[in-house]
Amino acid sequence: MRIAVTREVSARLARCELTHLERVAIDVGRARAQHDRYEQALRDAGCRVQRLPTTDDLPDSVFVEDQAIVVDEVAVITRPGAESRRAEGPAIVEALKPHRRLVFLTAPATLDGGDVLVAGKDVFVGRSSRTNDAGIVQLRDALAPHGYRVTALTVTGCLHLKSAITAPTDDTFLVNPAWLTEPPPGRRILPVDPREPHAANVLRIGDQLIVPASFPATVERLVQLGCKVNAVDVGELQKAEGAVTCCSLIFSTGGSS
Ligand code: CIR
């Protein structure tokens, strides 16, 4: 069975952290409706959705991806680069505890899950404004004993590694070349449409992709590649510098679906 942990949209989403975007008004009601449909897309892809409650003092808590890296053997609880986001962690710990052995990153490490792309046994980590070298070293120490190869990449111009690159299939990277000058070797590179710089963030679940509806030209490139896509409108979450990978933590557990 596949579980997707999500978290309710905070009433204070508009007070989110912003790094590369200007602050604009966010309609929380609409964000919640979009989040509901995103969760439905997760169910359509075969996940059982476990939505955690939140509180008003956690504006960014809907972006659960940044709090943990979950692989088959272990869950690594991060220490997010934005201090305002560290109070989001305890609820994620409680949600993951029944399913995985937990490893905790500790100071001076900082690392956001949005900077970590797991592609089979290859794990790529973005060195970014949120993730530092100590975070990368501690992540490597947690994952290498389980056979994962951890490679650091430097991202510029965007928030997280997965703003610049994701893996829509086993042998393809979807990349914005402006934000990641040297994508890892060994796979076909599919560039985003140049009019859609934020389009590299797509969420793969088995043979399906959840993609943002706002990037039709890049979605068309994925369809041409043979991908099965489900486009969801996440416009209000994008105003908070969110995307589709960041709103869930997806992992398998024993037991039938
Ligand atoms: C932040 O700046 O932390 C949030 N406003 C957005 C986080 C998005 N996370 C992600 O893409 N993994």
PDB file of C-alpha atoms and ligand atoms in Angstrom:
ATOM      1  CA  MET A   1       0.000   0.000   0.000  1.00  0.00           C
ATOM      2  CA  ARG A   2       1.158   3.519  -0.793  1.00  0.00           C
ATOM      3  CA  ILE A   3       0.580   6.243   1.789  1.00  0.00           C
ATOM      4  CA  ALA A   4       0.635   9.969   1.032  1.00  0.00           C
ATOM      5  CA  VAL A   5       1.011  12.152   4.104  1.00  0.00           C
ATOM      6  CA  THR A   6      -0.389  15.635   3.500  1.00  0.00           C
ATOM      7  CA  ARG A   7      -1.228  18.510   5.786  1.00  0.00           C
ATOM      8  CA  GLU A   8      -4.115  20.924   5.941  1.00  0.00           C
ATOM      9  CA  VAL A   9      -3.570  24.428   4.474  1.00  0.00           C
ATOM     10  CA  SER A  10      -2.932  26.847   7.350  1.00  0.00           C
ATOM     11  CA  ALA A  11      -5.265  29.838   7.709  1.00  0.00           C
ATOM     12  CA  ARG A  12      -2.058  31.929   7.642  1.00  0.00           C
ATOM     13  CA  LEU A  13      -0.651  30.562   4.382  1.00  0.00           C
ATOM     14  CA  ALA A  14      -0.295  34.170   3.164  1.00  0.00           C
ATOM     15  CA  ARG A  15       2.452  34.680   5.805  1.00  0.00           C
ATOM     16  CA  CYS A  16       4.601  31.993   4.214  1.00  0.00           C
ATOM     17  CA  GLU A  17       8.327  32.211   3.616  1.00  0.00           C
ATOM     18  CA  LEU A  18       9.183  33.691   0.210  1.00  0.00           C
ATOM     19  CA  THR A  19      12.628  33.734  -1.401  1.00  0.00           C
ATOM     20  CA  HIS A  20      12.316  34.325  -5.141  1.00  0.00           C
ATOM     21  CA  LEU A  21       8.711  35.539  -5.437  1.00  0.00           C
ATOM     22  CA  GLU A  22       7.020  38.808  -4.596  1.00  0.00           C
ATOM     23  CA  ARG A  23       4.303  38.528  -1.957  1.00  0.00           C
ATOM     24  CA  VAL A  24       0.832  38.664  -3.500  1.00  0.00           C
ATOM     25  CA  ALA A  25      -2.603  38.061  -1.987  1.00  0.00           C
ATOM     26  CA  ILE A  26      -3.455  34.397  -1.440  1.00  0.00           C
ATOM     27  CA  ASP A  27      -7.039  33.176  -1.241  1.00  0.00           C
ATOM     28  CA  VAL A  28      -6.899  30.520   1.487  1.00  0.00           C
ATOM     29  CA  GLY A  29     -10.324  29.150   0.595  1.00  0.00           C
ATOM     30  CA  ARG A  30      -9.230  28.607  -2.967  1.00  0.00           C
ATOM     31  CA  ALA A  31      -5.895  27.158  -1.834  1.00  0.00           C
ATOM     32  CA  ARG A  32      -7.814  24.641   0.287  1.00  0.00           C
ATOM     33  CA  ALA A  33     -10.061  23.697  -2.627  1.00  0.00           C
ATOM     34  CA  GLN A  34      -6.993  23.199  -4.854  1.00  0.00           C
ATOM     35  CA  HIS A  35      -5.347  21.153  -2.125  1.00  0.00           C
ATOM     36  CA  ASP A  36      -8.464  18.944  -1.909  1.00  0.00           C
ATOM     37  CA  ARG A  37      -8.208  18.257  -5.640  1.00  0.00           C
ATOM     38  CA  TYR A  38      -4.475  17.575  -5.325  1.00  0.00           C
ATOM     39  CA  GLU A  39      -5.285  14.983  -2.659  1.00  0.00           C
ATOM     40  CA  GLN A  40      -7.868  13.457  -4.978  1.00  0.00           C
ATOM     41  CA  ALA A  41      -5.154  13.173  -7.652  1.00  0.00           C
ATOM     42  CA  LEU A  42      -3.005  11.321  -5.089  1.00  0.00           C
ATOM     43  CA  ARG A  43      -5.895   8.898  -4.478  1.00  0.00           C
ATOM     44  CA  ASP A  44      -6.416   8.502  -8.231  1.00  0.00           C
ATOM     45  CA  ALA A  45      -2.758   7.473  -8.425  1.00  0.00           C
ATOM     46  CA  GLY A  46      -3.344   4.765  -5.823  1.00  0.00           C
ATOM     47  CA  CYS A  47      -2.322   6.477  -2.566  1.00  0.00           C
ATOM     48  CA  ARG A  48      -4.100   6.348   0.741  1.00  0.00           C
ATOM     49  CA  VAL A  49      -4.072   9.993   1.871  1.00  0.00           C
ATOM     50  CA  GLN A  50      -3.353  10.744   5.519  1.00  0.00           C
ATOM     51  CA  ARG A  51      -4.007  14.447   6.058  1.00  0.00           C
ATOM     52  CA  LEU A  52      -2.504  15.950   9.209  1.00  0.00           C
ATOM     53  CA  PRO A  53      -4.135  18.902  10.948  1.00  0.00           C
ATOM     54  CA  THR A  54      -2.243  22.171  11.307  1.00  0.00           C
ATOM     55  CA  THR A  55      -2.355  25.381  13.330  1.00  0.00           C
ATOM     56  CA  ASP A  56      -2.405  29.078  12.487  1.00  0.00           C
ATOM     57  CA  ASP A  57       1.204  29.585  13.569  1.00  0.00           C
ATOM     58  CA  LEU A  58       2.552  27.247  10.873  1.00  0.00           C
ATOM     59  CA  PRO A  59       1.986  29.135   7.589  1.00  0.00           C
ATOM     60  CA  ASP A  60       4.076  26.779   5.426  1.00  0.00           C
ATOM     61  CA  SER A  61       3.035  23.467   6.990  1.00  0.00           C
ATOM     62  CA  VAL A  62       1.147  22.303   3.877  1.00  0.00           C
ATOM     63  CA  PHE A  63       4.586  21.809   2.287  1.00  0.00           C
ATOM     64  CA  VAL A  64       5.303  18.564   4.150  1.00  0.00           C
ATOM     65  CA  GLU A  65       7.966  17.393   1.713  1.00  0.00           C
ATOM     66  CA  ASP A  66      10.554  19.680   3.301  1.00  0.00           C
ATOM     67  CA  GLN A  67      10.320  17.911   6.670  1.00  0.00           C
ATOM     68  CA  ALA A  68      11.504  14.405   5.776  1.00  0.00           C
ATOM     69  CA  ILE A  69      13.133  12.118   3.217  1.00  0.00           C
ATOM     70  CA  VAL A  70      11.412   8.745   3.237  1.00  0.00           C
ATOM     71  CA  VAL A  71      13.053   5.770   1.538  1.00  0.00           C
ATOM     72  CA  ASP A  72      12.212   2.088   1.970  1.00  0.00           C
ATOM     73  CA  GLU A  73      14.664   1.536   4.813  1.00  0.00           C
ATOM     74  CA  VAL A  74      14.515   4.741   6.850  1.00  0.00           C
ATOM     75  CA  ALA A  75      12.980   8.211   7.213  1.00  0.00           C
ATOM     76  CA  VAL A  76      15.376  11.106   7.641  1.00  0.00           C
ATOM     77  CA  ILE A  77      13.817  13.956   9.605  1.00  0.00           C
ATOM     78  CA  THR A  78      15.277  17.177   8.258  1.00  0.00           C
ATOM     79  CA  ARG A  79      16.286  20.398   9.925  1.00  0.00           C
ATOM     80  CA  PRO A  80      14.701  22.939   7.546  1.00  0.00           C
ATOM     81  CA  GLY A  81      16.760  25.904   6.423  1.00  0.00           C
ATOM     82  CA  ALA A  82      14.053  28.425   7.359  1.00  0.00           C
ATOM     83  CA  GLU A  83      13.861  28.632  11.138  1.00  0.00           C
ATOM     84  CA  SER A  84      10.139  29.473  10.962  1.00  0.00           C
ATOM     85  CA  ARG A  85       9.545  25.986   9.560  1.00  0.00           C
ATOM     86  CA  ARG A  86      11.223  23.896  12.265  1.00  0.00           C
ATOM     87  CA  ALA A  87       8.084  23.765  14.437  1.00  0.00           C
ATOM     88  CA  GLU A  88       6.378  21.798  11.649  1.00  0.00           C
ATOM     89  CA  GLY A  89       8.534  18.763  12.394  1.00  0.00           C
ATOM     90  CA  PRO A  90       6.958  17.054  15.453  1.00  0.00           C
ATOM     91  CA  ALA A  91       3.670  16.215  13.683  1.00  0.00           C
ATOM     92  CA  ILE A  92       5.617  14.689  10.795  1.00  0.00           C
ATOM     93  CA  VAL A  93       7.686  12.623  13.234  1.00  0.00           C
ATOM     94  CA  GLU A  94       4.496  11.237  14.786  1.00  0.00           C
ATOM     95  CA  ALA A  95       3.061  10.404  11.351  1.00  0.00           C
ATOM     96  CA  LEU A  96       6.190   8.589  10.147  1.00  0.00           C
ATOM     97  CA  LYS A  97       7.120   6.793  13.368  1.00  0.00           C
ATOM     98  CA  PRO A  98       4.761   3.839  12.817  1.00  0.00           C
ATOM     99  CA  HIS A  99       6.246   3.204   9.363  1.00  0.00           C
ATOM    100  CA  ARG A 100      10.010   3.749   9.442  1.00  0.00           C
ATOM    101  CA  ARG A 101      13.059   3.863  11.649  1.00  0.00           C
ATOM    102  CA  LEU A 102      13.774   7.591  12.058  1.00  0.00           C
ATOM    103  CA  VAL A 103      17.111   9.387  11.734  1.00  0.00           C
ATOM    104  CA  PHE A 104      17.310  13.043  12.769  1.00  0.00           C
ATOM    105  CA  LEU A 105      19.532  15.669  11.165  1.00  0.00           C
ATOM    106  CA  THR A 106      21.136  17.875  13.804  1.00  0.00           C
ATOM    107  CA  ALA A 107      22.714  21.367  13.940  1.00  0.00           C
ATOM    108  CA  PRO A 108      24.636  22.768  12.168  1.00  0.00           C
ATOM    109  CA  ALA A 109      22.973  20.803   9.364  1.00  0.00           C
ATOM    110  CA  THR A 110      20.141  22.412   7.448  1.00  0.00           C
ATOM    111  CA  LEU A 111      18.294  20.602   4.707  1.00  0.00           C
ATOM    112  CA  ASP A 112      14.879  20.905   3.030  1.00  0.00           C
ATOM    113  CA  GLY A 113      13.265  17.839   1.473  1.00  0.00           C
ATOM    114  CA  GLY A 114      12.608  19.934  -1.627  1.00  0.00           C
ATOM    115  CA  ASP A 115      16.348  19.774  -2.222  1.00  0.00           C
ATOM    116  CA  VAL A 116      16.412  15.979  -2.370  1.00  0.00           C
ATOM    117  CA  LEU A 117      15.621  14.008  -5.516  1.00  0.00           C
ATOM    118  CA  VAL A 118      15.531  10.248  -4.980  1.00  0.00           C
ATOM    119  CA  ALA A 119      15.876   8.353  -8.264  1.00  0.00           C
ATOM    120  CA  GLY A 120      16.253   4.658  -7.486  1.00  0.00           C
ATOM    121  CA  LYS A 121      19.445   4.259  -5.483  1.00  0.00           C
ATOM    122  CA  ASP A 122      20.717   7.654  -6.705  1.00  0.00           C
ATOM    123  CA  VAL A 123      19.982  10.559  -4.409  1.00  0.00           C
ATOM    124  CA  PHE A 124      20.726  14.075  -5.649  1.00  0.00           C
ATOM    125  CA  VAL A 125      20.891  16.889  -3.100  1.00  0.00           C
ATOM    126  CA  GLY A 126      20.782  20.572  -3.922  1.00  0.00           C
ATOM    127  CA  ARG A 127      23.198  22.892  -2.211  1.00  0.00           C
ATOM    128  CA  SER A 128      20.871  25.875  -1.844  1.00  0.00           C
ATOM    129  CA  SER A 129      19.870  28.731   0.431  1.00  0.00           C
ATOM    130  CA  ARG A 130      18.080  26.073   2.561  1.00  0.00           C
ATOM    131  CA  THR A 131      20.493  23.125   2.427  1.00  0.00           C
ATOM    132  CA  ASN A 132      24.112  23.358   3.587  1.00  0.00           C
ATOM    133  CA  ASP A 133      27.120  21.062   3.341  1.00  0.00           C
ATOM    134  CA  ALA A 134      26.595  19.663   6.845  1.00  0.00           C
ATOM    135  CA  GLY A 135      23.048  18.715   5.824  1.00  0.00           C
ATOM    136  CA  ILE A 136      24.363  16.923   2.762  1.00  0.00           C
ATOM    137  CA  VAL A 137      26.989  15.043   4.803  1.00  0.00           C
ATOM    138  CA  GLN A 138      24.457  13.940   7.416  1.00  0.00           C
ATOM    139  CA  LEU A 139      22.002  12.828   4.744  1.00  0.00           C
ATOM    140  CA  ARG A 140      24.771  10.794   3.089  1.00  0.00           C
ATOM    141  CA  ASP A 141      25.664   9.207   6.443  1.00  0.00           C
ATOM    142  CA  ALA A 142      22.006   8.216   6.927  1.00  0.00           C
ATOM    143  CA  LEU A 143      21.471   6.771   3.446  1.00  0.00           C
ATOM    144  CA  ALA A 144      24.834   5.340   2.334  1.00  0.00           C
ATOM    145  CA  PRO A 145      24.585   2.301   4.685  1.00  0.00           C
ATOM    146  CA  HIS A 146      21.478   1.303   2.721  1.00  0.00           C
ATOM    147  CA  GLY A 147      23.238   1.439  -0.637  1.00  0.00           C
ATOM    148  CA  TYR A 148      22.241   4.941  -1.767  1.00  0.00           C
ATOM    149  CA  ARG A 149      24.712   7.067  -3.748  1.00  0.00           C
ATOM    150  CA  VAL A 150      24.339  10.679  -2.606  1.00  0.00           C
ATOM    151  CA  THR A 151      25.519  13.377  -5.031  1.00  0.00           C
ATOM    152  CA  ALA A 152      25.491  17.122  -4.332  1.00  0.00           C
ATOM    153  CA  LEU A 153      24.417  19.566  -7.057  1.00  0.00           C
ATOM    154  CA  THR A 154      24.432  23.344  -6.881  1.00  0.00           C
ATOM    155  CA  VAL A 155      21.225  25.183  -7.744  1.00  0.00           C
ATOM    156  CA  THR A 156      20.987  28.890  -8.460  1.00  0.00           C
ATOM    157  CA  GLY A 157      18.040  31.147  -9.147  1.00  0.00           C
ATOM    158  CA  CYS A 158      15.365  28.928  -7.601  1.00  0.00           C
ATOM    159  CA  LEU A 159      14.312  27.763  -4.158  1.00  0.00           C
ATOM    160  CA  HIS A 160      15.065  24.044  -4.250  1.00  0.00           C
ATOM    161  CA  LEU A 161      16.753  21.393  -6.372  1.00  0.00           C
ATOM    162  CA  LYS A 162      13.354  19.988  -7.305  1.00  0.00           C
ATOM    163  CA  SER A 163      12.332  23.416  -8.649  1.00  0.00           C
ATOM    164  CA  ALA A 164      15.031  22.760 -11.275  1.00  0.00           C
ATOM    165  CA  ILE A 165      14.905  18.994 -11.860  1.00  0.00           C
ATOM    166  CA  THR A 166      12.706  15.960 -11.279  1.00  0.00           C
ATOM    167  CA  ALA A 167      12.602  12.486 -12.819  1.00  0.00           C
ATOM    168  CA  PRO A 168       9.337  11.857 -14.703  1.00  0.00           C
ATOM    169  CA  THR A 169      10.484   8.385 -15.850  1.00  0.00           C
ATOM    170  CA  ASP A 170      13.244   5.938 -14.932  1.00  0.00           C
ATOM    171  CA  ASP A 171      15.458   7.230 -17.731  1.00  0.00           C
ATOM    172  CA  THR A 172      14.527  10.927 -18.001  1.00  0.00           C
ATOM    173  CA  PHE A 173      15.244  14.107 -16.095  1.00  0.00           C
ATOM    174  CA  LEU A 174      12.925  17.078 -16.619  1.00  0.00           C
ATOM    175  CA  VAL A 175      15.163  20.122 -16.187  1.00  0.00           C
ATOM    176  CA  ASN A 176      15.180  23.886 -16.249  1.00  0.00           C
ATOM    177  CA  PRO A 177      18.740  24.375 -17.602  1.00  0.00           C
ATOM    178  CA  ALA A 178      18.827  27.992 -16.357  1.00  0.00           C
ATOM    179  CA  TRP A 179      18.704  26.820 -12.739  1.00  0.00           C
ATOM    180  CA  LEU A 180      20.839  23.698 -12.997  1.00  0.00           C
ATOM    181  CA  THR A 181      23.733  24.111 -15.378  1.00  0.00           C
ATOM    182  CA  GLU A 182      25.056  20.569 -15.019  1.00  0.00           C
ATOM    183  CA  PRO A 183      22.314  17.966 -14.726  1.00  0.00           C
ATOM    184  CA  PRO A 184      23.564  14.534 -13.665  1.00  0.00           C
ATOM    185  CA  PRO A 185      24.740  12.298 -16.534  1.00  0.00           C
ATOM    186  CA  GLY A 186      23.249   8.988 -17.603  1.00  0.00           C
ATOM    187  CA  ARG A 187      19.653   9.937 -18.426  1.00  0.00           C
ATOM    188  CA  ARG A 188      17.866  11.687 -21.256  1.00  0.00           C
ATOM    189  CA  ILE A 189      17.373  15.412 -20.502  1.00  0.00           C
ATOM    190  CA  LEU A 190      13.950  16.859 -21.274  1.00  0.00           C
ATOM    191  CA  PRO A 191      14.096  20.667 -20.924  1.00  0.00           C
ATOM    192  CA  VAL A 192      11.034  22.579 -19.757  1.00  0.00           C
ATOM    193  CA  ASP A 193       9.421  24.895 -22.278  1.00  0.00           C
ATOM    194  CA  PRO A 194      11.428  28.154 -21.970  1.00  0.00           C
ATOM    195  CA  ARG A 195       8.207  30.120 -21.272  1.00  0.00           C
ATOM    196  CA  GLU A 196       7.567  27.919 -18.227  1.00  0.00           C
ATOM    197  CA  PRO A 197      10.627  28.127 -15.951  1.00  0.00           C
ATOM    198  CA  HIS A 198       8.806  26.627 -12.948  1.00  0.00           C
ATOM    199  CA  ALA A 199       7.576  23.561 -14.842  1.00  0.00           C
ATOM    200  CA  ALA A 200      10.346  21.105 -13.888  1.00  0.00           C
ATOM    201  CA  ASN A 201       8.595  20.097 -10.680  1.00  0.00           C
ATOM    202  CA  VAL A 202       6.400  17.064 -11.403  1.00  0.00           C
ATOM    203  CA  LEU A 203       5.344  14.330  -8.990  1.00  0.00           C
ATOM    204  CA  ARG A 204       5.803  10.750 -10.129  1.00  0.00           C
ATOM    205  CA  ILE A 205       3.740   8.025  -8.491  1.00  0.00           C
ATOM    206  CA  GLY A 206       4.330   4.660 -10.141  1.00  0.00           C
ATOM    207  CA  ASP A 207       3.616   5.194 -13.841  1.00  0.00           C
ATOM    208  CA  GLN A 208       1.591   8.355 -13.298  1.00  0.00           C
ATOM    209  CA  LEU A 209       2.572  12.001 -13.059  1.00  0.00           C
ATOM    210  CA  ILE A 210       0.824  14.770 -11.170  1.00  0.00           C
ATOM    211  CA  VAL A 211       1.732  18.023 -12.939  1.00  0.00           C
ATOM    212  CA  PRO A 212       0.729  21.675 -12.453  1.00  0.00           C
ATOM    213  CA  ALA A 213      -2.022  22.710 -14.873  1.00  0.00           C
ATOM    214  CA  SER A 214      -0.358  26.104 -15.349  1.00  0.00           C
ATOM    215  CA  PHE A 215       2.424  24.740 -17.597  1.00  0.00           C
ATOM    216  CA  PRO A 216       0.663  23.267 -20.641  1.00  0.00           C
ATOM    217  CA  ALA A 217       3.589  23.472 -23.055  1.00  0.00           C
ATOM    218  CA  THR A 218       5.852  21.411 -20.798  1.00  0.00           C
ATOM    219  CA  VAL A 219       2.987  19.023 -20.025  1.00  0.00           C
ATOM    220  CA  GLU A 220       2.652  18.473 -23.767  1.00  0.00           C
ATOM    221  CA  ARG A 221       6.361  17.521 -23.912  1.00  0.00           C
ATOM    222  CA  LEU A 222       5.715  14.941 -21.180  1.00  0.00           C
ATOM    223  CA  VAL A 223       2.697  13.563 -23.029  1.00  0.00           C
ATOM    224  CA  GLN A 224       4.827  13.262 -26.194  1.00  0.00           C
ATOM    225  CA  LEU A 225       7.308  11.270 -24.130  1.00  0.00           C
ATOM    226  CA  GLY A 226       4.502   8.822 -23.306  1.00  0.00           C
ATOM    227  CA  CYS A 227       3.824   9.936 -19.731  1.00  0.00           C
ATOM    228  CA  LYS A 228       0.379   9.516 -18.189  1.00  0.00           C
ATOM    229  CA  VAL A 229      -0.317  12.951 -16.695  1.00  0.00           C
ATOM    230  CA  ASN A 230      -2.932  14.298 -14.311  1.00  0.00           C
ATOM    231  CA  ALA A 231      -2.855  18.120 -14.362  1.00  0.00           C
ATOM    232  CA  VAL A 232      -3.994  19.900 -11.197  1.00  0.00           C
ATOM    233  CA  ASP A 233      -4.435  23.610 -10.563  1.00  0.00           C
ATOM    234  CA  VAL A 234      -2.159  24.590  -7.664  1.00  0.00           C
ATOM    235  CA  GLY A 235      -2.082  28.320  -8.474  1.00  0.00           C
ATOM    236  CA  GLU A 236      -2.638  29.579  -4.917  1.00  0.00           C
ATOM    237  CA  LEU A 237       0.054  27.239  -3.532  1.00  0.00           C
ATOM    238  CA  GLN A 238       2.452  28.420  -6.262  1.00  0.00           C
ATOM    239  CA  LYS A 239       2.045  31.977  -4.904  1.00  0.00           C
ATOM    240  CA  ALA A 240       3.554  30.603  -1.665  1.00  0.00           C
ATOM    241  CA  GLU A 241       6.486  29.216  -3.707  1.00  0.00           C
ATOM    242  CA  GLY A 242       5.051  25.719  -3.518  1.00  0.00           C
ATOM    243  CA  ALA A 243       4.693  23.127  -6.251  1.00  0.00           C
ATOM    244  CA  VAL A 244       3.349  19.596  -6.654  1.00  0.00           C
ATOM    245  CA  THR A 245       6.085  17.519  -5.017  1.00  0.00           C
ATOM    246  CA  CYS A 246       6.152  19.634  -1.877  1.00  0.00           C
ATOM    247  CA  CYS A 247       2.600  18.921  -0.690  1.00  0.00           C
ATOM    248  CA  SER A 248       3.040  15.218   0.098  1.00  0.00           C
ATOM    249  CA  LEU A 249       5.375  12.599   1.538  1.00  0.00           C
ATOM    250  CA  ILE A 250       4.760   9.353  -0.327  1.00  0.00           C
ATOM    251  CA  PHE A 251       5.996   5.923   0.722  1.00  0.00           C
ATOM    252  CA  SER A 252       5.073   2.265   0.627  1.00  0.00           C
ATOM    253  CA  THR A 253       4.122   0.173   3.603  1.00  0.00           C
ATOM    254  CA  GLY A 254       3.489  -3.516   4.082  1.00  0.00           C
ATOM    255  CA  GLY A 255      -0.088  -4.709   3.590  1.00  0.00           C
ATOM    256  CA  SER A 256      -2.342  -4.765   0.557  1.00  0.00           C
ATOM    257  CA  SER A 257      -3.948  -1.657  -0.887  1.00  0.00           C
TER     258      SER A 257
HETATM  259  C1  CIR B   1       9.068  28.004   1.793  1.00  0.00           C
HETATM  260  O1  CIR B   1       9.632  28.996   1.340  1.00  0.00           O
HETATM  261  O2  CIR B   1       9.613  27.246   2.587  1.00  0.00           O
HETATM  262  C2  CIR B   1       7.632  27.763   1.391  1.00  0.00           C
HETATM  263  N1  CIR B   1       6.959  28.996   1.211  1.00  0.00           N
HETATM  264  C3  CIR B   1       7.566  26.946   0.118  1.00  0.00           C
HETATM  265  C4  CIR B   1       8.163  25.584   0.270  1.00  0.00           C
HETATM  266  C5  CIR B   1       8.011  24.763  -0.942  1.00  0.00           C
HETATM  267  N2  CIR B   1       8.617  23.485  -0.750  1.00  0.00           N
HETATM  268  C6  CIR B   1       9.017  22.685  -1.715  1.00  0.00           C
HETATM  269  O3  CIR B   1       8.901  23.017  -2.882  1.00  0.00           O
HETATM  270  N3  CIR B   1       9.579  21.542  -1.377  1.00  0.00           N
END
